[in-house]
GROMACS .gro file of C-alpha atoms in nm:
model
  440
    1MET     CA    1   0.069 -14.539   1.470
    2GLY     CA    2  -0.077 -14.249   1.633
    3GLU     CA    3  -0.347 -14.205   1.779
    4ARG     CA    4  -0.669 -14.343   1.646
    5MET     CA    5  -0.960 -14.130   1.510
    6VAL     CA    6  -1.272 -14.315   1.426
    7ILE     CA    7  -1.497 -14.132   1.240
    8LEU     CA    8  -1.874 -14.259   1.235
    9GLY     CA    9  -2.079 -14.137   0.933
   10ALA     CA   10  -1.912 -14.116   0.568
   11ALA     CA   11  -2.086 -13.829   0.371
   12GLU     CA   12  -1.917 -13.479   0.293
   13SER     CA   13  -1.806 -13.414   0.661
   14GLY     CA   14  -1.701 -13.741   0.777
   15VAL     CA   15  -1.496 -13.782   0.477
   16GLY     CA   16  -1.368 -13.462   0.464
   17ALA     CA   17  -1.246 -13.533   0.857
   18ALA     CA   18  -1.078 -13.892   0.748
   19VAL     CA   19  -0.839 -13.693   0.513
   20LEU     CA   20  -0.746 -13.466   0.742
   21ALA     CA   21  -0.680 -13.689   1.050
   22GLN     CA   22  -0.514 -13.915   0.803
   23LYS     CA   23  -0.269 -13.631   0.679
   24LYS     CA   24  -0.216 -13.540   1.051
   25GLY     CA   25  -0.089 -13.879   1.108
   26PHE     CA   26  -0.377 -14.037   1.283
   27ASP     CA   27  -0.452 -14.398   1.291
   28VAL     CA   28  -0.830 -14.354   1.092
   29PHE     CA   29  -1.107 -14.572   1.064
   30VAL     CA   30  -1.457 -14.490   0.895
   31SER     CA   31  -1.784 -14.677   0.964
   32ASP     CA   32  -2.119 -14.602   0.849
   33MET     CA   33  -2.433 -14.797   0.927
   34GLY     CA   34  -2.552 -14.727   0.579
   35LYS     CA   35  -2.430 -14.770   0.203
   36ILE     CA   36  -2.160 -14.515   0.143
   37LYS     CA   37  -2.184 -14.342  -0.192
   38PRO     CA   38  -1.926 -14.441  -0.460
   39HIS     CA   39  -1.801 -14.099  -0.486
   40TYR     CA   40  -1.638 -14.086  -0.131
   41VAL     CA   41  -1.573 -14.444  -0.113
   42ASP     CA   42  -1.334 -14.342  -0.437
   43MET     CA   43  -1.208 -14.102  -0.201
   44LEU     CA   44  -1.131 -14.297   0.095
   45ASP     CA   45  -0.957 -14.558  -0.130
   46ARG     CA   46  -0.739 -14.281  -0.296
   47TYR     CA   47  -0.632 -14.202   0.054
   48GLY     CA   48  -0.583 -14.552   0.195
   49ILE     CA   49  -0.787 -14.516   0.445
   50ALA     CA   50  -0.981 -14.778   0.618
   51TRP     CA   51  -1.359 -14.793   0.614
   52GLU     CA   52  -1.650 -15.052   0.645
   53ASP     CA   53  -2.067 -14.999   0.580
   54GLY     CA   54  -2.341 -15.112   0.651
   55GLY     CA   55  -2.329 -15.131   1.047
   56HIS     CA   56  -2.015 -15.075   1.278
   57THR     CA   57  -1.793 -15.332   1.435
   58GLU     CA   58  -1.779 -15.268   1.793
   59GLU     CA   59  -1.439 -15.359   1.840
   60LEU     CA   60  -1.336 -15.124   1.563
   61VAL     CA   61  -1.518 -14.828   1.678
   62LEU     CA   62  -1.466 -14.851   2.078
   63ASN     CA   63  -1.060 -14.859   2.056
   64ALA     CA   64  -1.101 -14.492   1.938
   65ASP     CA   65  -0.894 -14.241   2.149
   66GLU     CA   66  -1.171 -13.981   2.001
   67VAL     CA   67  -1.457 -14.015   1.781
   68ILE     CA   68  -1.562 -13.783   1.538
   69LYS     CA   69  -1.952 -13.828   1.470
   70SER     CA   70  -2.143 -13.653   1.137
   71PRO     CA   71  -2.406 -13.413   1.221
   72GLY     CA   72  -2.669 -13.682   1.097
   73ILE     CA   73  -2.659 -13.925   1.370
   74PRO     CA   74  -2.878 -13.843   1.667
   75GLU     CA   75  -2.712 -13.867   2.032
   76ASP     CA   76  -2.872 -14.149   2.101
   77ALA     CA   77  -2.826 -14.368   1.812
   78PRO     CA   78  -2.705 -14.730   1.989
   79MET     CA   79  -2.342 -14.699   1.892
   80VAL     CA   80  -2.306 -14.332   2.007
   81LEU     CA   81  -2.445 -14.447   2.349
   82LYS     CA   82  -2.184 -14.709   2.338
   83VAL     CA   83  -1.909 -14.463   2.274
   84LYS     CA   84  -2.000 -14.269   2.547
   85ALA     CA   85  -2.063 -14.555   2.785
   86ALA     CA   86  -1.699 -14.606   2.684
   87GLY     CA   87  -1.561 -14.232   2.806
   88ILE     CA   88  -1.467 -14.155   2.433
   89PRO     CA   89  -1.482 -13.803   2.363
   90ILE     CA   90  -1.707 -13.721   2.083
   91ILE     CA   91  -1.633 -13.428   1.880
   92SER     CA   92  -1.763 -13.282   1.545
   93GLU     CA   93  -1.593 -13.232   1.188
   94ILE     CA   94  -1.581 -12.863   1.254
   95GLU     CA   95  -1.444 -12.865   1.606
   96PHE     CA   96  -1.162 -13.133   1.469
   97ALA     CA   97  -1.083 -12.868   1.170
   98GLY     CA   98  -1.088 -12.612   1.363
   99ARG     CA   99  -0.752 -12.733   1.581
  100TYR     CA  100  -0.546 -12.706   1.248
  101THR     CA  101  -0.581 -12.339   1.106
  102HIS     CA  102  -0.527 -12.017   1.211
  103ALA     CA  103  -0.815 -11.878   0.927
  104LYS     CA  104  -1.045 -11.589   1.056
  105MET     CA  105  -1.399 -11.769   1.134
  106ILE     CA  106  -1.734 -11.645   1.039
  107CYS     CA  107  -1.974 -11.854   1.165
  108ILE     CA  108  -2.387 -11.862   1.100
  109THR     CA  109  -2.605 -12.032   1.263
  110GLY     CA  110  -3.009 -11.960   1.302
  111SER     CA  111  -3.310 -12.181   1.239
  112ASN     CA  112  -3.396 -11.975   0.922
  113GLY     CA  113  -3.203 -11.805   0.644
  114LYS     CA  114  -2.853 -11.956   0.722
  115THR     CA  115  -2.768 -12.102   0.340
  116THR     CA  116  -2.895 -11.796   0.171
  117THR     CA  117  -2.690 -11.614   0.437
  118THR     CA  118  -2.382 -11.774   0.425
  119SER     CA  119  -2.377 -11.756   0.083
  120LEU     CA  120  -2.407 -11.422   0.016
  121ILE     CA  121  -2.136 -11.341   0.267
  122TYR     CA  122  -1.915 -11.549   0.090
  123HIS     CA  123  -2.019 -11.403  -0.229
  124ILE     CA  124  -1.908 -11.066  -0.094
  125PHE     CA  125  -1.621 -11.205   0.031
  126LYS     CA  126  -1.518 -11.326  -0.282
  127LYS     CA  127  -1.605 -11.022  -0.468
  128ALA     CA  128  -1.366 -10.839  -0.233
  129GLY     CA  129  -1.088 -11.055  -0.321
  130TYR     CA  130  -1.040 -11.214   0.019
  131ASN     CA  131  -0.882 -11.564   0.048
  132VAL     CA  132  -1.166 -11.748   0.148
  133GLY     CA  133  -1.360 -12.091   0.174
  134LEU     CA  134  -1.712 -12.174   0.223
  135ALA     CA  135  -1.763 -12.467   0.442
  136GLY     CA  136  -2.004 -12.628   0.657
  137ASN     CA  137  -2.364 -12.753   0.569
  138ILE     CA  138  -2.277 -12.606   0.224
  139GLY     CA  139  -1.999 -12.673  -0.007
  140GLN     CA  140  -1.722 -12.888   0.069
  141SER     CA  141  -1.656 -12.987   0.433
  142LEU     CA  142  -1.468 -12.745   0.646
  143ALA     CA  143  -1.217 -13.041   0.728
  144LEU     CA  144  -1.147 -13.132   0.375
  145GLN     CA  145  -1.057 -12.777   0.280
  146VAL     CA  146  -0.825 -12.735   0.575
  147ALA     CA  147  -0.636 -13.064   0.462
  148GLU     CA  148  -0.603 -12.947   0.098
  149LYS     CA  149  -0.616 -12.566   0.066
  150ASP     CA  150  -0.446 -12.292   0.282
  151TYR     CA  151  -0.769 -12.011   0.316
  152ASP     CA  152  -0.716 -11.726   0.516
  153TYR     CA  153  -1.109 -11.667   0.627
  154TYR     CA  154  -1.400 -11.922   0.613
  155VAL     CA  155  -1.816 -11.868   0.594
  156ILE     CA  156  -1.933 -12.179   0.781
  157GLU     CA  157  -2.290 -12.241   0.768
  158LEU     CA  158  -2.347 -12.397   1.158
  159SER     CA  159  -2.666 -12.616   1.197
  160SER     CA  160  -2.726 -12.708   1.608
  161PHE     CA  161  -2.658 -13.050   1.532
  162GLN     CA  162  -2.246 -12.954   1.445
  163LEU     CA  163  -2.260 -12.687   1.736
  164ASP     CA  164  -2.352 -12.973   1.971
  165ASN     CA  165  -2.025 -13.126   1.952
  166MET     CA  166  -1.816 -12.822   1.950
  167TYR     CA  167  -1.582 -12.761   2.244
  168ARG     CA  168  -1.329 -12.532   2.202
  169PHE     CA  169  -1.367 -12.396   1.832
  170ARG     CA  170  -1.411 -11.994   1.809
  171ALA     CA  171  -1.600 -11.816   1.580
  172ASN     CA  172  -1.470 -11.457   1.508
  173ILE     CA  173  -1.759 -11.336   1.365
  174ALA     CA  174  -2.085 -11.517   1.501
  175VAL     CA  175  -2.389 -11.445   1.310
  176LEU     CA  176  -2.700 -11.557   1.489
  177LEU     CA  177  -3.013 -11.506   1.265
  178ASN     CA  178  -3.298 -11.629   1.473
  179ILE     CA  179  -3.431 -11.896   1.665
  180THR     CA  180  -3.802 -12.069   1.584
  181PRO     CA  181  -3.901 -12.432   1.686
  182ASP     CA  182  -3.736 -12.688   1.438
  183HIS     CA  183  -3.560 -13.043   1.488
  184LEU     CA  184  -3.734 -13.041   1.850
  185ASP     CA  185  -3.775 -13.444   1.777
  186ARG     CA  186  -3.386 -13.460   1.797
  187TYR     CA  187  -3.395 -13.220   2.147
  188ASP     CA  188  -3.639 -13.441   2.344
  189HIS     CA  189  -3.943 -13.190   2.244
  190CYS     CA  190  -3.759 -12.939   2.475
  191MET     CA  191  -3.710 -12.587   2.285
  192GLN     CA  192  -3.442 -12.483   2.529
  193ASN     CA  193  -3.209 -12.780   2.458
  194TYR     CA  194  -3.260 -12.644   2.117
  195VAL     CA  195  -3.180 -12.306   2.206
  196ASP     CA  196  -2.893 -12.390   2.379
  197ALA     CA  197  -2.697 -12.548   2.125
  198LYS     CA  198  -2.792 -12.257   1.880
  199MET     CA  199  -2.583 -12.039   2.174
  200ARG     CA  200  -2.282 -12.211   2.194
  201ILE     CA  201  -2.202 -12.016   1.870
  202LEU     CA  202  -2.090 -11.783   2.139
  203GLN     CA  203  -1.827 -11.996   2.327
  204ASN     CA  204  -1.487 -11.883   2.334
  205GLN     CA  205  -1.532 -11.543   2.166
  206GLU     CA  206  -1.302 -11.302   2.274
  207GLU     CA  207  -1.313 -10.944   2.325
  208THR     CA  208  -1.161 -10.884   1.952
  209ASP     CA  209  -1.449 -11.108   1.811
  210ALA     CA  210  -1.828 -10.983   1.676
  211PHE     CA  211  -2.149 -11.090   1.771
  212VAL     CA  212  -2.396 -11.036   1.504
  213TYR     CA  213  -2.713 -11.087   1.599
  214TRP     CA  214  -3.101 -11.010   1.505
  215ASN     CA  215  -3.232 -10.798   1.805
  216ASP     CA  216  -3.613 -10.839   1.716
  217ASP     CA  217  -3.624 -11.241   1.803
  218PRO     CA  218  -3.793 -11.219   2.156
  219ILE     CA  219  -3.585 -11.568   2.224
  220ILE     CA  220  -3.260 -11.427   2.128
  221ARG     CA  221  -3.281 -11.119   2.374
  222LYS     CA  222  -3.441 -11.354   2.671
  223GLU     CA  223  -3.109 -11.591   2.598
  224LEU     CA  224  -2.888 -11.293   2.618
  225GLU     CA  225  -2.948 -11.175   2.963
  226LYS     CA  226  -2.796 -11.527   3.095
  227TYR     CA  227  -2.428 -11.505   2.892
  228GLN     CA  228  -2.128 -11.298   2.993
  229ILE     CA  229  -2.086 -11.195   2.608
  230LYS     CA  230  -1.703 -11.102   2.579
  231ALA     CA  231  -1.727 -11.011   2.187
  232LYS     CA  232  -1.892 -10.639   2.037
  233LYS     CA  233  -2.247 -10.723   2.051
  234CYS     CA  234  -2.366 -10.593   1.687
  235PRO     CA  235  -2.729 -10.598   1.711
  236PHE     CA  236  -2.949 -10.507   1.442
  237SER     CA  237  -3.329 -10.427   1.415
  238ILE     CA  238  -3.642 -10.340   1.182
  239LEU     CA  239  -3.637 -10.009   1.359
  240LYS     CA  240  -3.397  -9.725   1.454
  241LYS     CA  241  -3.368  -9.769   1.847
  242GLU     CA  242  -3.089  -9.712   2.116
  243GLY     CA  243  -2.796  -9.943   2.094
  244MET     CA  244  -2.859 -10.108   1.737
  245ILE     CA  245  -2.601 -10.095   1.477
  246GLY     CA  246  -2.798 -10.197   1.191
  247TYR     CA  247  -3.152 -10.124   1.068
  248LEU     CA  248  -3.424  -9.986   0.861
  249ALA     CA  249  -3.534  -9.643   0.795
  250ASP     CA  250  -3.716  -9.454   0.529
  251GLY     CA  251  -3.677  -9.707   0.252
  252GLN     CA  252  -3.305  -9.718   0.354
  253TYR     CA  253  -3.118  -9.986   0.488
  254VAL     CA  254  -2.840  -9.846   0.708
  255ILE     CA  255  -2.528 -10.003   0.926
  256GLU     CA  256  -2.343  -9.739   1.168
  257TYR     CA  257  -2.040  -9.989   1.238
  258PRO     CA  258  -1.769  -9.986   1.235
  259THR     CA  259  -1.773  -9.821   0.894
  260PRO     CA  260  -2.135  -9.632   0.798
  261PHE     CA  261  -2.291  -9.783   0.489
  262ASN     CA  262  -2.622  -9.766   0.364
  263MET     CA  263  -2.823  -9.882   0.053
  264GLU     CA  264  -3.185  -9.839  -0.093
  265GLN     CA  265  -3.388 -10.133  -0.012
  266GLU     CA  266  -3.507 -10.109  -0.380
  267SER     CA  267  -3.149 -10.220  -0.512
  268LEU     CA  268  -3.109 -10.548  -0.304
  269ALA     CA  269  -3.107 -10.827  -0.526
  270LEU     CA  270  -3.320 -11.026  -0.245
  271THR     CA  271  -3.665 -10.910  -0.097
  272GLY     CA  272  -3.759 -10.994   0.253
  273LYS     CA  273  -3.627 -10.779   0.523
  274HIS     CA  274  -3.444 -11.101   0.684
  275ASN     CA  275  -3.186 -11.107   0.378
  276MET     CA  276  -3.090 -10.724   0.535
  277TYR     CA  277  -2.804 -10.844   0.799
  278ASN     CA  278  -2.621 -11.038   0.570
  279SER     CA  279  -2.379 -10.719   0.473
  280LEU     CA  280  -2.323 -10.667   0.837
  281ALA     CA  281  -2.070 -10.917   0.868
  282ALA     CA  282  -1.876 -10.802   0.564
  283VAL     CA  283  -1.877 -10.465   0.705
  284ILE     CA  284  -1.714 -10.601   1.046
  285ALA     CA  285  -1.473 -10.762   0.861
  286GLY     CA  286  -1.356 -10.448   0.683
  287VAL     CA  287  -1.491 -10.520   0.296
  288LYS     CA  288  -1.520 -10.181   0.100
  289ASN     CA  289  -1.880 -10.052   0.093
  290GLU     CA  290  -1.896 -10.047  -0.275
  291VAL     CA  291  -1.803 -10.412  -0.287
  292ILE     CA  292  -2.091 -10.497  -0.029
  293ARG     CA  293  -2.306 -10.258  -0.243
  294GLN     CA  294  -2.228 -10.448  -0.572
  295SER     CA  295  -2.285 -10.802  -0.432
  296LEU     CA  296  -2.584 -10.738  -0.255
  297GLY     CA  297  -2.724 -10.607  -0.586
  298ASP     CA  298  -2.580 -10.913  -0.756
  299PHE     CA  299  -2.661 -11.185  -0.561
  300GLU     CA  300  -2.808 -11.501  -0.758
  301GLY     CA  301  -2.980 -11.634  -0.426
  302VAL     CA  302  -2.994 -12.031  -0.330
  303GLU     CA  303  -3.118 -12.289  -0.500
  304HIS     CA  304  -3.459 -12.416  -0.348
  305ARG     CA  305  -3.496 -12.094  -0.166
  306LEU     CA  306  -3.768 -11.882  -0.288
  307GLU     CA  307  -3.658 -11.949  -0.654
  308LYS     CA  308  -3.816 -11.797  -0.939
  309ALA     CA  309  -3.885 -12.169  -1.161
  310VAL     CA  310  -4.111 -12.015  -1.444
  311ARG     CA  311  -4.410 -11.785  -1.531
  312VAL     CA  312  -4.682 -12.025  -1.748
  313ARG     CA  313  -4.988 -11.822  -1.839
  314GLY     CA  314  -4.930 -11.497  -1.620
  315VAL     CA  315  -4.861 -11.762  -1.319
  316ASP     CA  316  -4.521 -11.746  -1.141
  317TYR     CA  317  -4.427 -12.070  -0.968
  318ILE     CA  318  -4.172 -12.025  -0.708
  319ASN     CA  319  -3.954 -12.324  -0.551
  320ASP     CA  320  -3.919 -12.263  -0.174
  321SER     CA  321  -3.829 -12.683  -0.132
  322LYS     CA  322  -3.579 -12.554   0.115
  323ALA     CA  323  -3.886 -12.424   0.353
  324THR     CA  324  -3.894 -12.747   0.580
  325ASN     CA  325  -4.015 -12.558   0.888
  326VAL     CA  326  -4.294 -12.337   0.953
  327ASP     CA  327  -4.090 -12.029   1.029
  328ALA     CA  328  -3.931 -12.030   0.676
  329CYS     CA  329  -4.275 -12.059   0.521
  330TRP     CA  330  -4.362 -11.750   0.691
  331TYR     CA  331  -4.083 -11.571   0.579
  332ALA     CA  332  -4.176 -11.672   0.219
  333LEU     CA  333  -4.543 -11.570   0.229
  334GLU     CA  334  -4.415 -11.264   0.405
  335SER     CA  335  -4.265 -11.191   0.070
  336MET     CA  336  -4.488 -11.251  -0.142
  337LYS     CA  337  -4.654 -10.932  -0.333
  338THR     CA  338  -4.987 -11.147  -0.524
  339PRO     CA  339  -5.253 -11.410  -0.463
  340THR     CA  340  -5.083 -11.704  -0.380
  341VAL     CA  341  -5.153 -12.085  -0.422
  342LEU     CA  342  -4.966 -12.230  -0.128
  343ILE     CA  343  -4.812 -12.593  -0.148
  344LEU     CA  344  -4.769 -12.751   0.189
  345GLY     CA  345  -4.673 -13.072   0.347
  346GLY     CA  346  -4.470 -13.367   0.403
  347LYS     CA  347  -4.322 -13.514   0.674
  348ASP     CA  348  -4.406 -13.319   0.985
  349LYS     CA  349  -4.174 -13.250   1.288
  350GLY     CA  350  -4.426 -13.150   1.536
  351ASN     CA  351  -4.525 -12.810   1.354
  352ASP     CA  352  -4.780 -12.573   1.487
  353TYR     CA  353  -4.908 -12.428   1.179
  354GLU     CA  354  -5.063 -12.068   1.400
  355ALA     CA  355  -4.762 -11.889   1.273
  356ILE     CA  356  -4.850 -11.870   0.951
  357ALA     CA  357  -5.278 -11.849   0.992
  358GLU     CA  358  -5.282 -11.498   0.964
  359LEU     CA  359  -5.074 -11.518   0.659
  360VAL     CA  360  -5.256 -11.773   0.474
  361ARG     CA  361  -5.566 -11.589   0.567
  362LYS     CA  362  -5.460 -11.245   0.416
  363LYS     CA  363  -5.247 -11.374   0.107
  364CYS     CA  364  -5.332 -11.735  -0.006
  365VAL     CA  365  -5.640 -11.796  -0.278
  366GLY     CA  366  -5.539 -12.159  -0.247
  367LEU     CA  367  -5.408 -12.450  -0.075
  368VAL     CA  368  -5.257 -12.792  -0.227
  369PHE     CA  369  -5.179 -13.031   0.012
  370LEU     CA  370  -4.889 -13.247  -0.074
  371GLY     CA  371  -4.770 -13.598   0.164
  372ALA     CA  372  -4.864 -13.918   0.219
  373ASP     CA  373  -5.087 -13.822   0.481
  374ASN     CA  374  -5.256 -13.493   0.516
  375ARG     CA  375  -5.471 -13.537   0.816
  376LYS     CA  376  -5.280 -13.279   1.012
  377LEU     CA  377  -5.322 -13.020   0.752
  378HIS     CA  378  -5.684 -13.051   0.672
  379ASP     CA  379  -5.790 -13.029   1.070
  380PHE     CA  380  -5.606 -12.708   1.084
  381PHE     CA  381  -5.698 -12.518   0.736
  382ASP     CA  382  -6.021 -12.665   0.655
  383SER     CA  383  -6.214 -12.425   0.856
  384PHE     CA  384  -6.027 -12.111   0.657
  385GLY     CA  385  -6.299 -12.126   0.326
  386ILE     CA  386  -5.989 -12.129   0.128
  387PRO     CA  387  -6.020 -12.384  -0.144
  388ILE     CA  388  -5.800 -12.700  -0.085
  389ALA     CA  389  -5.686 -12.997  -0.308
  390ASP     CA  390  -5.523 -13.301  -0.128
  391THR     CA  391  -5.225 -13.462  -0.326
  392HIS     CA  392  -5.014 -13.767  -0.237
  393SER     CA  393  -4.785 -13.727  -0.577
  394MET     CA  394  -4.562 -13.419  -0.760
  395LYS     CA  395  -4.760 -13.452  -1.077
  396ASP     CA  396  -5.115 -13.468  -0.901
  397CYS     CA  397  -5.000 -13.145  -0.711
  398VAL     CA  398  -4.878 -12.949  -0.998
  399GLU     CA  399  -5.195 -13.037  -1.211
  400ALA     CA  400  -5.404 -12.901  -0.875
  401CYS     CA  401  -5.192 -12.561  -0.890
  402TYR     CA  402  -5.261 -12.562  -1.261
  403ARG     CA  403  -5.626 -12.566  -1.207
  404MET     CA  404  -5.625 -12.346  -0.933
  405ALA     CA  405  -5.413 -12.043  -1.017
  406ARG     CA  406  -5.564 -11.757  -1.188
  407PRO     CA  407  -5.332 -11.505  -1.438
  408GLY     CA  408  -5.162 -11.267  -1.152
  409ASP     CA  409  -5.144 -11.569  -0.897
  410THR     CA  410  -4.840 -11.668  -0.745
  411VAL     CA  411  -4.764 -12.080  -0.724
  412LEU     CA  412  -4.552 -12.134  -0.399
  413LEU     CA  413  -4.397 -12.421  -0.296
  414SER     CA  414  -4.293 -12.393   0.084
  415PRO     CA  415  -4.387 -12.701   0.231
  416CYS     CA  416  -4.329 -12.611   0.610
  417CYS     CA  417  -4.222 -13.025   0.652
  418ALA     CA  418  -3.936 -13.240   0.564
  419SER     CA  419  -3.940 -13.469   0.207
  420PHE     CA  420  -3.859 -13.793   0.300
  421ASP     CA  421  -4.234 -13.901   0.302
  422LEU     CA  422  -4.278 -13.883  -0.073
  423PHE     CA  423  -3.915 -13.800  -0.184
  424LYS     CA  424  -3.531 -13.854  -0.137
  425ASN     CA  425  -3.491 -13.502  -0.002
  426MET     CA  426  -3.597 -13.186  -0.050
  427GLU     CA  427  -3.350 -13.070  -0.350
  428ASP     CA  428  -3.556 -13.400  -0.504
  429ARG     CA  429  -3.869 -13.249  -0.397
  430GLY     CA  430  -3.778 -12.906  -0.559
  431GLU     CA  431  -3.597 -13.030  -0.880
  432GLN     CA  432  -3.930 -13.214  -0.952
  433PHE     CA  433  -4.150 -12.911  -0.884
  434LYS     CA  434  -3.920 -12.755  -1.149
  435SER     CA  435  -3.948 -12.993  -1.392
  436LEU     CA  436  -4.303 -13.040  -1.393
  437VAL     CA  437  -4.386 -12.645  -1.402
  438ARG     CA  438  -4.121 -12.613  -1.645
  439ALA     CA  439  -4.324 -12.857  -1.902
  440LEU     CA  440  -4.691 -12.703  -1.852
   0.00000   0.00000   0.00000
């Protein structure tokens, strides 16, 4: 047999990596601490790949030449530490897949707005007739697509966890949206470690590549001074200033390079300034202006991200369950045009609510806390003088919102927190919210 490739974690990325490794002639073994979902078991069996779940058998893992680790598994998990101690290289599924394709890679990372940006860039490329795949944190794993399809372009959403185990992978167009505190629990509560992970998107870029970034982000600006960047820098900003290739001016959204493009802000399908730079990547990739204009006008958005659920008795209910950190909630509040009843709470990842304090005072007419333990929220918000309801289930939460909201208000589920205290995941939280508000 060929080299032995062991894959830890058998969800989308792990199973995709296993299929690709099998096709490339590796001796493949898949191991998962938890239970592998039936859909993935079927896939592994169909390809005749050896697997185990419910724990790791050490001797079957530590004889690997290389290990592919799923991004969800922390660096300090016991098995990962043993693999490291044995001197076995650990890579990510994206790193592995990148070895077997010559497709152009458009890679998006940042603390907030990744999924929306990635989906919109993919939407533009598809409309333009490009042979393009969507991968990373959304859609099918990159490895599975490299194994089964033959795309010329991939639009890839990259989390900091994926970037942690990427070494030689090269982004032809790198898009860095913003860097705000998130997942600090996985980075020894050290912001710099998290920042360093995000900046890895620049590694291996060459002169012919492009680096698109948000110049108004203070952390990004500070970090860039430390790097020798070979790629063409494409900064953009809210304001027209020296060196910016994208900015807002007089209600127009303007791009100056490589082909001039402008569009009325009003005709963009998505509100909120953070959605504007998505088209920059498309412009750089040579997509025609009229296709970009059309795509920005008809993009439907992403489920659980500022998704309009229903209007009941003159009140709009908006599902932003994807807002699992404070900064995401800041964007949501910033785009609200009407008095807002805000739903907050869940599993707190070391949040600092100071960032949204001013917007809450300005825009919120009610707060509904939804979590197993709401003490931290009470400590911070009780003094604001805004009506507050304390709830521990989605049913009670929606009833409280219904009582609080007046016609013309908006109820916004944008919780700032992870969902695992009361829900299976953020999708489950969003689905429960939508079905209960639709039943009002």
